Coordinates of C-alpha atoms in Angstrom, one line a residue:
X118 CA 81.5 97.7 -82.3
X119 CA 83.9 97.3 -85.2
X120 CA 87.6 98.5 -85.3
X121 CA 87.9 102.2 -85.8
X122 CA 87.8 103.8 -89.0
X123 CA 91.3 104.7 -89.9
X124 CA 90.9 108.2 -91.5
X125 CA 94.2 108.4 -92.9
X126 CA 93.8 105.4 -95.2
X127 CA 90.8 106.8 -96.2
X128 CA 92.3 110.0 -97.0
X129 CA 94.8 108.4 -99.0
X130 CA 92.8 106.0 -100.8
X131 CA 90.7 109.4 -101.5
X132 CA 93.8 110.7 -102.8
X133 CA 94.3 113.7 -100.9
X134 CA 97.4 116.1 -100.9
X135 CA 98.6 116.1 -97.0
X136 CA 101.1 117.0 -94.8
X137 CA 102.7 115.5 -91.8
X138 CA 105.4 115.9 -88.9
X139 CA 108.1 113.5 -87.4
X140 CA 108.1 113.2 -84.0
X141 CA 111.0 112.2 -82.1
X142 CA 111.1 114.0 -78.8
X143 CA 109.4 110.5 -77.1
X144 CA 107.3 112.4 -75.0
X145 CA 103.8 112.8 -75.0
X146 CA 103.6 116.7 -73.8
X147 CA 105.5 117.7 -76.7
X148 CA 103.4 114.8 -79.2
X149 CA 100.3 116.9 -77.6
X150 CA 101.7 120.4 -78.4
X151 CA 102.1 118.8 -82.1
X152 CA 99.0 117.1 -83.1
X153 CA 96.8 120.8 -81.6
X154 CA 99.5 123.0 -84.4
X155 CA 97.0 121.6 -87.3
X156 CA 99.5 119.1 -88.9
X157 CA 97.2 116.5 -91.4
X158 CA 99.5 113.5 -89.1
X159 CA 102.2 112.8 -86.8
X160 CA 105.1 110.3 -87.3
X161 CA 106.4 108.4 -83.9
X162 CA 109.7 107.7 -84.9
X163 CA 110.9 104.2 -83.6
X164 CA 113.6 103.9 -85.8
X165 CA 115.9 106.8 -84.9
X166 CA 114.4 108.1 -81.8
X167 CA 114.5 105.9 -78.5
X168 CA 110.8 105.7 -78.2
X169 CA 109.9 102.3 -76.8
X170 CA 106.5 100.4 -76.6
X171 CA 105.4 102.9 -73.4
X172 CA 106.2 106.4 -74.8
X173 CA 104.7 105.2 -78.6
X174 CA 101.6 104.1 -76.1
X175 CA 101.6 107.4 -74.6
X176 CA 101.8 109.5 -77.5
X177 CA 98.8 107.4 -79.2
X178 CA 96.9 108.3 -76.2
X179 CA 97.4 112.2 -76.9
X180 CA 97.2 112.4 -80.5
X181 CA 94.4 110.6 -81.4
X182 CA 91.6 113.6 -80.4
X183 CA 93.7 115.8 -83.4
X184 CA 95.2 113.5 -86.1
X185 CA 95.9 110.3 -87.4
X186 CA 99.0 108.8 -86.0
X187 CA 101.5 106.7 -88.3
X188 CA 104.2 104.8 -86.2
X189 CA 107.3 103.9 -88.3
X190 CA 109.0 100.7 -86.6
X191 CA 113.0 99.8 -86.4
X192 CA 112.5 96.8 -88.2
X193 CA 109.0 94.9 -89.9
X194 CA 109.6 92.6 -86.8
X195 CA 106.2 90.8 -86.5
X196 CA 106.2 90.9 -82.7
X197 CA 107.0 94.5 -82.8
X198 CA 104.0 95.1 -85.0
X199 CA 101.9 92.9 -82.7
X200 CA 102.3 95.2 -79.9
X201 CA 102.3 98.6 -81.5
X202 CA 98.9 97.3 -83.1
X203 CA 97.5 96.2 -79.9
X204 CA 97.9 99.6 -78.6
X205 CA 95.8 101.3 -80.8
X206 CA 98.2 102.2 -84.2
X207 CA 96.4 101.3 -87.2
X208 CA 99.2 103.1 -89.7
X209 CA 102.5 101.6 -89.7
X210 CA 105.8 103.0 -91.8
X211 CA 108.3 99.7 -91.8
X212 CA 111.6 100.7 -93.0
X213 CA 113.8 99.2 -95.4
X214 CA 111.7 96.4 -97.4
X215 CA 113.8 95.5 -100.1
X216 CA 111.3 92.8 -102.0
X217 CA 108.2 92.0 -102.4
X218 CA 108.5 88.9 -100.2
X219 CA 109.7 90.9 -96.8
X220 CA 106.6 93.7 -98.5
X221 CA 104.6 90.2 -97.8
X222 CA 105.9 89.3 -95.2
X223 CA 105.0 92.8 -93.1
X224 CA 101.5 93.0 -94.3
X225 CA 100.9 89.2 -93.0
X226 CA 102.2 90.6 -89.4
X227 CA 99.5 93.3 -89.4
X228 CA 96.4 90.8 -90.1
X229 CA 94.5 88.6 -88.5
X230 CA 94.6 85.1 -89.7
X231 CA 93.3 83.2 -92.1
X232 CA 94.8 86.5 -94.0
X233 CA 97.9 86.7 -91.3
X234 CA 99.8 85.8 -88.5
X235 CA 99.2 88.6 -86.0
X236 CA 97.9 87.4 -82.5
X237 CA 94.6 87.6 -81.5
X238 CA 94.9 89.3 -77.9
X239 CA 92.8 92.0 -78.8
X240 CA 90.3 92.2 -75.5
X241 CA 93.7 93.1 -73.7
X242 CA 94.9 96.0 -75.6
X243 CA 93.7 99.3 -76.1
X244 CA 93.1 98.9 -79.7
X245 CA 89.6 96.9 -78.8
X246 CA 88.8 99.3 -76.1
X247 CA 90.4 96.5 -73.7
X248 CA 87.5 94.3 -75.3
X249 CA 84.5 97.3 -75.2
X250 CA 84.8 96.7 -78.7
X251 CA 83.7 92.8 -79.0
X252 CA 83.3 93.0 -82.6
X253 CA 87.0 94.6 -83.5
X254 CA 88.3 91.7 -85.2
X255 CA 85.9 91.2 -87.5
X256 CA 87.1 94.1 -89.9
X257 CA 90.6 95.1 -88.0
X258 CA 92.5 94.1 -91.0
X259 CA 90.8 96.9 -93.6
X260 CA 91.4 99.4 -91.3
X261 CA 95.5 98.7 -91.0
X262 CA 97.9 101.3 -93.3
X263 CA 100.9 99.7 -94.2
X264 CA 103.3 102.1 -95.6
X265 CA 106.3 100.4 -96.9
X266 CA 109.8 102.6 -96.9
X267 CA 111.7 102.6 -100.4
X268 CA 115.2 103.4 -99.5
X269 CA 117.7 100.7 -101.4
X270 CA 119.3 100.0 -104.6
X271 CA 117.5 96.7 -104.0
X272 CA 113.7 98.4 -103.4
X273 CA 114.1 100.6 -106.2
X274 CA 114.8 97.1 -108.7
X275 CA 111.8 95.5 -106.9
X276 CA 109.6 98.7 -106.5
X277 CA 107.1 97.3 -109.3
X278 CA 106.9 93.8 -107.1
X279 CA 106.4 95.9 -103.6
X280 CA 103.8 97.9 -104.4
X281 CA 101.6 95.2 -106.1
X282 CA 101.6 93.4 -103.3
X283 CA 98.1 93.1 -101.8
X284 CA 97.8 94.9 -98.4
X285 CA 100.8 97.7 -99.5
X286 CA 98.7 100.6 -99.2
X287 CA 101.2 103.6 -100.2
X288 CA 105.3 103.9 -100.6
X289 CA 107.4 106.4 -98.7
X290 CA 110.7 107.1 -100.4
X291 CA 113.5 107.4 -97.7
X292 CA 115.7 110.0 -99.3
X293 CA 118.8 109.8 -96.8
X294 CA 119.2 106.0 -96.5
X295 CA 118.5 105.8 -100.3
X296 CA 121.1 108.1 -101.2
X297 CA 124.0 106.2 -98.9
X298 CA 123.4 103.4 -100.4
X299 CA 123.9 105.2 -104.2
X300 CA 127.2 106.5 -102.8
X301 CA 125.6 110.0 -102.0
X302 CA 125.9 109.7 -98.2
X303 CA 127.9 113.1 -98.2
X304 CA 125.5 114.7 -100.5
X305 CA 122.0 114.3 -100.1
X306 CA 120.6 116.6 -102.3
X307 CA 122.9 115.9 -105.3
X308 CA 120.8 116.5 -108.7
X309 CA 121.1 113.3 -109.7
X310 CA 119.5 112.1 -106.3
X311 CA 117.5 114.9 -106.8
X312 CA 116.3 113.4 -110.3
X313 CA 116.5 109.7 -109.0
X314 CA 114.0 110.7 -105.7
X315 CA 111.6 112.6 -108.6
X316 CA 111.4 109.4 -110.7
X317 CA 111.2 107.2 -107.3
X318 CA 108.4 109.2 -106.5
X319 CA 106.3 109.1 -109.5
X320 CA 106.7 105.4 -110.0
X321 CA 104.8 104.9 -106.8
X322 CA 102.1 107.4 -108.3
X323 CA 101.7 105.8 -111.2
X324 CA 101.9 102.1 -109.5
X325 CA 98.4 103.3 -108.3
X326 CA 99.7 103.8 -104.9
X327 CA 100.1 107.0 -102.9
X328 CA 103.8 107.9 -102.7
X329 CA 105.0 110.0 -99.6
X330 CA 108.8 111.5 -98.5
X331 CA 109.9 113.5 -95.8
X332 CA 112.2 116.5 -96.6
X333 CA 113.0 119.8 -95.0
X334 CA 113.8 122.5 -97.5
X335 CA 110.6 124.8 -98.5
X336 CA 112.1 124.0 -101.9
X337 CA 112.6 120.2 -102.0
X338 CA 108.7 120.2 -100.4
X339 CA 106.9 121.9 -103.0
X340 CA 109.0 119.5 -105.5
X341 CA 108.3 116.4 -104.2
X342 CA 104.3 117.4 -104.8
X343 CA 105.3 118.2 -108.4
X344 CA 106.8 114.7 -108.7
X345 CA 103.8 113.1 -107.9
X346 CA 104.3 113.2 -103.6
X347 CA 101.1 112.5 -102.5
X348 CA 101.7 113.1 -98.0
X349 CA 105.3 114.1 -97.1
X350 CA 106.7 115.1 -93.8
X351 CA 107.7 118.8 -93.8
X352 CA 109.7 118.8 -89.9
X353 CA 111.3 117.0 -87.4
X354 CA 110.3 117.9 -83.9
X355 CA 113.7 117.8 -82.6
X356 CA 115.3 119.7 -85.6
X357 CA 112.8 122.4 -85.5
X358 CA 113.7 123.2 -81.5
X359 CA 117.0 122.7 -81.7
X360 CA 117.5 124.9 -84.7
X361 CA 115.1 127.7 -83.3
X362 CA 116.8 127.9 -79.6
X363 CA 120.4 128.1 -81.6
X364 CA 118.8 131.1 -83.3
X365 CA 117.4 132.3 -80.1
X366 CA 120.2 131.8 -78.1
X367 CA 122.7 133.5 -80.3
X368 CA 120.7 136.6 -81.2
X369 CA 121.0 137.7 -77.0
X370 CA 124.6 136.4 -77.1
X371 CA 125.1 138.7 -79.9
X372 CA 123.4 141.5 -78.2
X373 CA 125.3 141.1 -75.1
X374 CA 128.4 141.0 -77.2
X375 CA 127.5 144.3 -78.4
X376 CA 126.2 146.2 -75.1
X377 CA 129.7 144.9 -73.4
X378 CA 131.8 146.1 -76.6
X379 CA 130.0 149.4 -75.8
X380 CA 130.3 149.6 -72.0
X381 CA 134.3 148.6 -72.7
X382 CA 134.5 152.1 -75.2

């Protein structure tokens, strides 16, 4: 049997309007709870979570009966895609490429040779089936998404060259990185990063190649689709909790505030 068909690059390709959720709990219980809520795909966050090679394993393994699964790497590091790959992700977000020769250089790692450098170990990983799949090599490399993250001064002046390289298959802006590094680190959502992410965003669209963000206001959402956002991560798993148990846990301090100011009159 062939490599699997990877839906999501399909879907993109197709050019469908999607949304998506970060995950960055590391655990695959929670990753499970996410991918049955109806979400179009899930993000496993290696970048700023501490997910390692065994808890992006695990949460592969419970995501893939719902929804595509994207993991985005700490660094285009060949042997990190190697292994990631090996374990059954076929869509990869790699942070911070800043030309088109490190754009290259990360869609190399993610094929097999002639067209690449990644290691053929397939019959030992889950992405063959551990080798059920005797044919997976043949047509592994179509069926690889490499997203590339915009999020410089430097990958906004090489955009053009990123996204024509061959293998590229879509651009996701990084908003807060992006706006560090234009001196906005205190204000994020500063019009003109505001107007800067807008223009980002519909330079990817009209490269030919879906553009995608993640962003958190209802507001900045719905935007980011005007702009020409073609996926775009609407939550963070972690955020989401930790913002709803503040809530819960201050309306029953609240209340108990209250029924003790009463019981004290």
């Amino acid at each position: 049997m062939p490599a699997p068909k990877n839906t999501l690059k399909a879907a993109l390709n197709a050019g469908d309007r999607s949304i998506g959720l970060w995950l960055t709990l590391c655990d695959g219980y929670s990753a499970e709870v996410a991918a049955r809520a109806g979400f179009d795909w899930l993000v496993i966050d290696g970048e700023h979570a501490p997910n390692d090679l065994r808890s992006i394993l695990r949460q592969l393994q419970v995501i893939e009966p719902f929804c595509p699964a994207i993991v985005r790497l700490p660094v285009a590091a060949p042997w990190m895609i190697k292994q990631v790959l090996d374990a059954g992700a076929q869509s990869l977000i790699l942070p911070m490429i800043n030309s088109a020769e490190e754009a290259r250089a990360a869609v190399r790692a993610t094929r097999y040779p002639p067209q690449g450098i990644r290691g053929v170990g397939h019959a030992l990983g889950r992405a063959s089936g551990f080798g059920a799949e005797a044919d997976y090599a043949e047509n592994a490399n179509d069926e690889i998404c490499v997203i590339v993250q915009i999020e410089s001064r430097a990958a906004l002046d090489a955009l053009d060259e990123i996204l024509a390289v061959d293998g590229v298959d879509a651009g996701f802006v990084g908003p807060a990185d992006l706006a560090a590094d234009m001196g906005y680190v205190r204000d994020v959502n500063a019009p003109e990063m505001q107007a800067l992410v807008a223009q980002t965003l519909g330079r990817i669209r009209d490269s030919g190649k879906p553009a995608g963000i993640i962003d958190l206001p209802d507001q900045a959402i719905a935007a980011h689709f005007d702009s020409g956002a073609q996926f775009v991560a609407v939550g963070i798993d972690s955020t989401l909790l930790s913002a709803m148990l503040r809530r819960l846990s201050g309306k029953w301090k609240s209340h108990l505030g209250q029924v003790a100011a009463l019981t004290r009159s």
